Amino acid sequence: MTYKAGIVGAAGFAGIELARLVLAHPSFELVAATSDALAGTPLAKAYPAFAGVTDLAFSTHAEANLSACDVVFLAVPHTAALGMAPALIAQGVTVVDLSADFRLKDPQTYERWYKTPHTAADLLRKAAFGLPELTGDELARASAERARGGAALVGCAGCYPTATSLAAAPAIRAGLVDAQGVVVVDAVSGVTGAGKKATERTHFCFANENLEAYGVATHRHTPEIEQILGLRAGGLVFTPHLAPLNRGLLSTVTMPLSPDAPLPSTSELVQLYRDFYASSPLVTVMPEGQLPKTASVAGTNRAHVGVVVHEAARMIVGIGAIDNIGKGAAGQALQCANIVFGLPETTGLDYVSVPV
Amino acid sequence: MTYKAGIVGAAGFAGIELARLVLAHPSFELVAATSDALAGTPLAKAYPAFAGVTDLAFSTHAEANLSACDVVFLAVPHTAALGMAPALIAQGVTVVDLSADFRLKDPQTYERWYKTPHTAADLLRKAAFGLPELTGDELARASAERARGGAALVGCAGCYPTATSLAAAPAIRAGLVDAQGVVVVDAVSGVTGAGKKATERTHFCFANENLEAYGVATHRHTPEIEQILGLRAGGLVFTPHLAPLNRGLLSTVTMPLSPDAPLPSTSELVQLYRDFYASSPLVTVMPEGQLPKTASVAGTNRAHVGVVVHEAARMIVGIGAIDNIGKGAAGQALQCANIVFGLPETTGLDYVSVPV
Amino acid sequence: MTYKAGIVGAAGFAGIELARLVLAHPSFELVAATSDALAGTPLAKAYPAFAGVTDLAFSTHAEANLSACDVVFLAVPHTAALGMAPALIAQGVTVVDLSADFRLKDPQTYERWYKTPHTAADLLRKAAFGLPELTGDELARASAERARGGAALVGCAGCYPTATSLAAAPAIRAGLVDAQGVVVVDAVSGVTGAGKKATERTHFCFANENLEAYGVATHRHTPEIEQILGLRAGGLVFTPHLAPLNRGLLSTVTMPLSPDAPLPSTSELVQLYRDFYASSPLVTVMPEGQLPKTASVAGTNRAHVGVVVHEAARMIVGIGAIDNIGKGAAGQALQCANIVFGLPETTGLDYVSVPV
Amino acid sequence: MTYKAGIVGAAGFAGIELARLVLAHPSFELVAATSDALAGTPLAKAYPAFAGVTDLAFSTHAEANLSACDVVFLAVPHTAALGMAPALIAQGVTVVDLSADFRLKDPQTYERWYKTPHTAADLLRKAAFGLPELTGDELARASAERARGGAALVGCAGCYPTATSLAAAPAIRAGLVDAQGVVVVDAVSGVTGAGKKATERTHFCFANENLEAYGVATHRHTPEIEQILGLRAGGLVFTPHLAPLNRGLLSTVTMPLSPDAPLPSTSELVQLYRDFYASSPLVTVMPEGQLPKTASVAGTNRAHVGVVVHEAARMIVGIGAIDNIGKGAAGQALQCANIVFGLPETTGLDYVSVPV
């Protein structure tokens, strides 16, 4: 069986990657790729990687017959999804949203961090959080709802929250981390994370041969990470950084051991992480003594995770590597859609990164 | 039906890429990946892109049961293939050689450029040159021989000859190029082209933020390009360059129009090129006004070709973009194997490059 | 003695590099750095390399008291210099123009390639072409004029013409190159060459891990190279390329030997080039067997040149490496200014590139 | 007055950068640049940045007449300095050591982290720690000793400790940081930090387009940072990372506010940092709202520092950006030498980074 899929905002980096993945997917058929700015332009003209691959052209949001889709992926800026999702859901179309609009369970948290009203708070209650390895139950409910003939809504996790949470969740959920302490997250992203818009920030000559932090104490992924990991307010210091590469995101998470917990060894923690991800085919825990590299997952929907115990400081250092546009955005959205539509979660996502 | 495949020299850049491709191929089964240096090491340890993907480990050349393979890929330095191919062929194993040992039809040319005797000149006559879009007849003969129960031998084209010949052949074979003139090829390769060996040349800090030419007037791909394109001795100046990227090879080929030929327009040439590659699904000719970019084919077996007429100088400028490890090595070898084994040539090669 | 210097268009890549050089120059004092877009912004805010170095802020073109300058550098787009230079010259201010407006001796050539009228054709006759190693006589005349109390006008060479001409001139001026043949130039530039404007072309994610040609048969540096080297119309095929680095430009120039010329050896040519540049302290000819690398001159006003004879094809391959913003723009402008003001040409330009 | 300077280990990345700096220094004369591996080779051959700049060749350590030097810089691996410094000091030669051998005040700490005996513990007591902005008193004593006719010994700070300590010291020395808490340092370095040796780690194709952490909980700069900042054992979690650029090091330091301290504002902290570095011309504190970028200091001996208060977590985030080979190694060594020889500390170090 084939499901009709539409991508709104297909010309952006996450959207076009989704187009690549959906075009090769055995069970989804790409029927619309919208971009108001590029409407009428073939995908292959804007992104020559598609030359010889597809004749599909971008269409406007308006002219795309999205209500005829089984699933619509919203690869749009925040607030835009708030405007589109309700009507689609009402028409029985499952929505997988890559924006921030349906991630935060509490609309007030959304309003505080995004400085705009949340106009679809009722849908929030319905929305499943899309990070399958950690929120499988929510996605299972969404899948069940779709199976009953309803429309599901998934708010996919952001890139930093994905890498960070995969690196931290096994330790935190095992109760090893001090709930009164502060988790410190320093994460580094490639420049695709800054989006397609040409700005000084994304100019080659400014981004190249440079390292910098940004959004210190103010980045909007903060409440999302706190929510996924169940951290108290003030329990997280999150500092994102930019480095000169296209794709890749590495999150280094330093977590204080609970005062009650006996000091685990690194090998015990590696085992705990492996057990945690035993049924997650797209997450691999590195063996003790080996740490994840983003290059090993670039272009894929895989995550590599490592963990080390810092004995002297009684800290756990978890490290997560993903492709920020893959597992951090487009791949994850497709993985969520697979689950919602009852397909094996790796369908159309079983790529292996180019080894060098 | 599944064919058993072995890769000799699987730890190098071309070898490991072949491993990636063969592991995902529906009709070849990877039964041996040899590396004397890394024997016993899991692929996933040496190249963590395979973590969670395969448990296969490298074996020594000696311990691999290559004679039980249907096909063996030789991703080895030149002269090594000379030593291995004869025995494999004699055992009925089809050999797809990625080295230079079976590319040049004339053993004396080999000896002059490689400064070593060609010890299997008889096999040279048997060998098909592996650049499917240009030597389809040779590969068809090899396929027929294998179908009759024999073992085929393919000497795959090198990376620079592939990009260069794809950019030049349509014009040359149409008789548009002055046979007494000189074709000038300036080609630029990413650093994977310099191989896996850690040297000053491949050191990040020396290769990064640098451009240089090398091997001026002496590069060994010169006679290979001359052979494919049927150029007279002295009819080619080939200058390779190195640029700071991993994968990608761009060849700019400047060809003098034959004095007899009427001046074609660029659009006529684009059409001529399109007709030439009409039945080559992995080669795309860019529309007039658009030029190939290596990023559009990185990680794939595709080639993008562009062509422009320089009216004032009566020259044709052909430009070819490939992934030097993909279409320039591993992908092409697999494409040749597909053809030899009677499979559609794109089998297991239908990847689309990550769009950004 | 200190001369007052102004930079118009100081916020662009060439302009800001000039600011860096002038600020450290012993005989020029930077009194104005104009940018209409950034007027009022400290240099250190726009380019934090200047933090802790200077408090100077950009001013508008209008408010800068340029007529009080001894020299004004115009780092502006073409046509803008046409608008500004005449008044400055009339006020006795020496003008060093980095744009294309005063490079081409024939205004009709300018009009054909730049598609706009040349409104200061009389000044063209006055203008010295600024590529000191090849046009020392023109600059000497300009210097003499300034010494007599006049205002000099220099139209500095472009980046591609500089690297190309330095690599080709010794052979051509020695009469070794066939005047009826075609010189083929394939040159590769870093992304600073595409300017400061944030566009898809200069977006990190599109430029990174990519190689491409552009402007084939149409690049405006073509007539400039023809003029410097004295090539006949149709005697040059120039193809520029873009590679993923900030600064660096490598030009590979393939020149047909004159049919009358006896075949020289590479070592003879190296010697000829060394003699040619014997009194040019900023140009170094590589020893036989060694080729120039752009990294070796990055951040400086130096040029490295190599030359090889291709015997079989009777061709000379000359290779020039420069920093496109250094010797290709800002550094060269300052070198010209040094000459015009009677200073040693290396004054304030004696930097050595960071070795790695 | 000119002082004779020798560099031992001049072929490595720090050594050759020192050679560049010393060659242009007005008061030091480079009389020996040693490299046993490259003895006899001109600097300009190994590093063509010096072509046309100097004819100096590397010499062996043995043949260099180091005892005739006023100062010898040791740019050698750890333990090598232990072997060389004592004799030089005994001969009255001032030694500026870039290795780790004379950094740690406690020889037992050295032995624990470097797994080798400290064979010159008496010299340790004499050694000044070389990080001028934080250990000016030690360097003043060393300078006084030299002025009295003695030989000084400086053990220069490592790259990570330099960036980290500059970012943290003002807050810590002001008593704002909880002495019982844990400081978390995540730092990212360019690949020059991994040294000149060609390894898989420094191979372009493995380092490019990749991010990774390494040495988690075990990196040898840990005790050095603890020492400079006066942290208790267990009071630091230091995780270094590698990113794809040549030069640049960014250290993000997350520090818990002392429970007694009133919550400062970011602007108060910026002012506190500015006051702290008021007499340090090579350190610049970024204004509130602006964060340091490594590109702004690349190729120089400058440091840019930023600081932000994380109110919800009661944490201070300090960020330091340096060039790891400049302020992190060679530049700092020369700055220390300037101080020891009574010269202005910026002598020969007043470079401004290329703005793009």
PDB file of C-alpha atoms in Angstrom, chain B residues 184-188 212-214 216 237-241, chain C residues 160 163-164 167-168 183-188 236-239 241 249-255 291-292 306 316-321:
ATOM      1  CA  VAL B 184      43.766  20.710 -22.381  1.00  0.00           C
ATOM      2  CA  VAL B 185      42.402  19.074 -19.254  1.00  0.00           C
ATOM      3  CA  ASP B 186      42.569  20.820 -15.896  1.00  0.00           C
ATOM      4  CA  ALA B 187      40.903  18.706 -13.281  1.00  0.00           C
ATOM      5  CA  VAL B 188      40.445  19.210  -9.560  1.00  0.00           C
ATOM      6  CA  GLU B 212      47.694  23.168  -5.784  1.00  0.00           C
ATOM      7  CA  ALA B 213      48.510  21.429  -9.035  1.00  0.00           C
ATOM      8  CA  TYR B 214      50.576  18.256  -9.076  1.00  0.00           C
ATOM      9  CA  VAL B 216      52.103  18.329 -14.311  1.00  0.00           C
ATOM     10  CA  VAL B 237      47.917  18.243 -21.645  1.00  0.00           C
ATOM     11  CA  PHE B 238      46.511  16.943 -18.388  1.00  0.00           C
ATOM     12  CA  THR B 239      47.028  18.846 -15.164  1.00  0.00           C
ATOM     13  CA  PRO B 240      45.445  17.498 -11.976  1.00  0.00           C
ATOM     14  CA  HIS B 241      44.860  19.667  -8.937  1.00  0.00           C
TER      15      HIS B 241
ATOM     16  CA  TYR C 160      42.473  36.228 -11.949  1.00  0.00           C
ATOM     17  CA  ALA C 163      47.766  35.240 -10.962  1.00  0.00           C
ATOM     18  CA  THR C 164      47.408  34.348 -14.611  1.00  0.00           C
ATOM     19  CA  ALA C 167      52.391  32.806 -14.477  1.00  0.00           C
ATOM     20  CA  ALA C 168      52.424  33.557 -18.195  1.00  0.00           C
ATOM     21  CA  VAL C 183      46.197  30.057 -24.289  1.00  0.00           C
ATOM     22  CA  VAL C 184      43.997  28.026 -21.960  1.00  0.00           C
ATOM     23  CA  VAL C 185      43.547  29.322 -18.421  1.00  0.00           C
ATOM     24  CA  ASP C 186      41.758  27.289 -15.795  1.00  0.00           C
ATOM     25  CA  ALA C 187      41.818  29.104 -12.516  1.00  0.00           C
ATOM     26  CA  VAL C 188      40.351  28.248  -9.132  1.00  0.00           C
ATOM     27  CA  LEU C 236      42.387  32.969 -24.737  1.00  0.00           C
ATOM     28  CA  VAL C 237      39.979  30.499 -23.195  1.00  0.00           C
ATOM     29  CA  PHE C 238      39.513  31.463 -19.561  1.00  0.00           C
ATOM     30  CA  THR C 239      37.480  29.282 -17.229  1.00  0.00           C
ATOM     31  CA  HIS C 241      36.240  27.821 -10.866  1.00  0.00           C
ATOM     32  CA  LEU C 249      43.635  31.637  -6.186  1.00  0.00           C
ATOM     33  CA  LEU C 250      45.504  29.222  -8.392  1.00  0.00           C
ATOM     34  CA  SER C 251      45.766  29.841 -12.096  1.00  0.00           C
ATOM     35  CA  THR C 252      46.991  27.112 -14.429  1.00  0.00           C
ATOM     36  CA  VAL C 253      47.993  28.543 -17.783  1.00  0.00           C
ATOM     37  CA  THR C 254      48.640  26.223 -20.710  1.00  0.00           C
ATOM     38  CA  MET C 255      50.491  27.960 -23.528  1.00  0.00           C
ATOM     39  CA  LEU C 291      54.766  23.723  -7.554  1.00  0.00           C
ATOM     40  CA  PRO C 292      53.063  26.668  -5.896  1.00  0.00           C
ATOM     41  CA  GLY C 306      55.868  27.581 -11.132  1.00  0.00           C
ATOM     42  CA  ILE C 316      54.303  25.421 -21.391  1.00  0.00           C
ATOM     43  CA  VAL C 317      52.289  25.095 -18.196  1.00  0.00           C
ATOM     44  CA  GLY C 318      52.659  28.116 -15.948  1.00  0.00           C
ATOM     45  CA  ILE C 319      51.042  28.151 -12.536  1.00  0.00           C
ATOM     46  CA  GLY C 320      50.446  31.161 -10.328  1.00  0.00           C
ATOM     47  CA  ALA C 321      49.309  31.162  -6.704  1.00  0.00           C
TER      48      ALA C 321
END
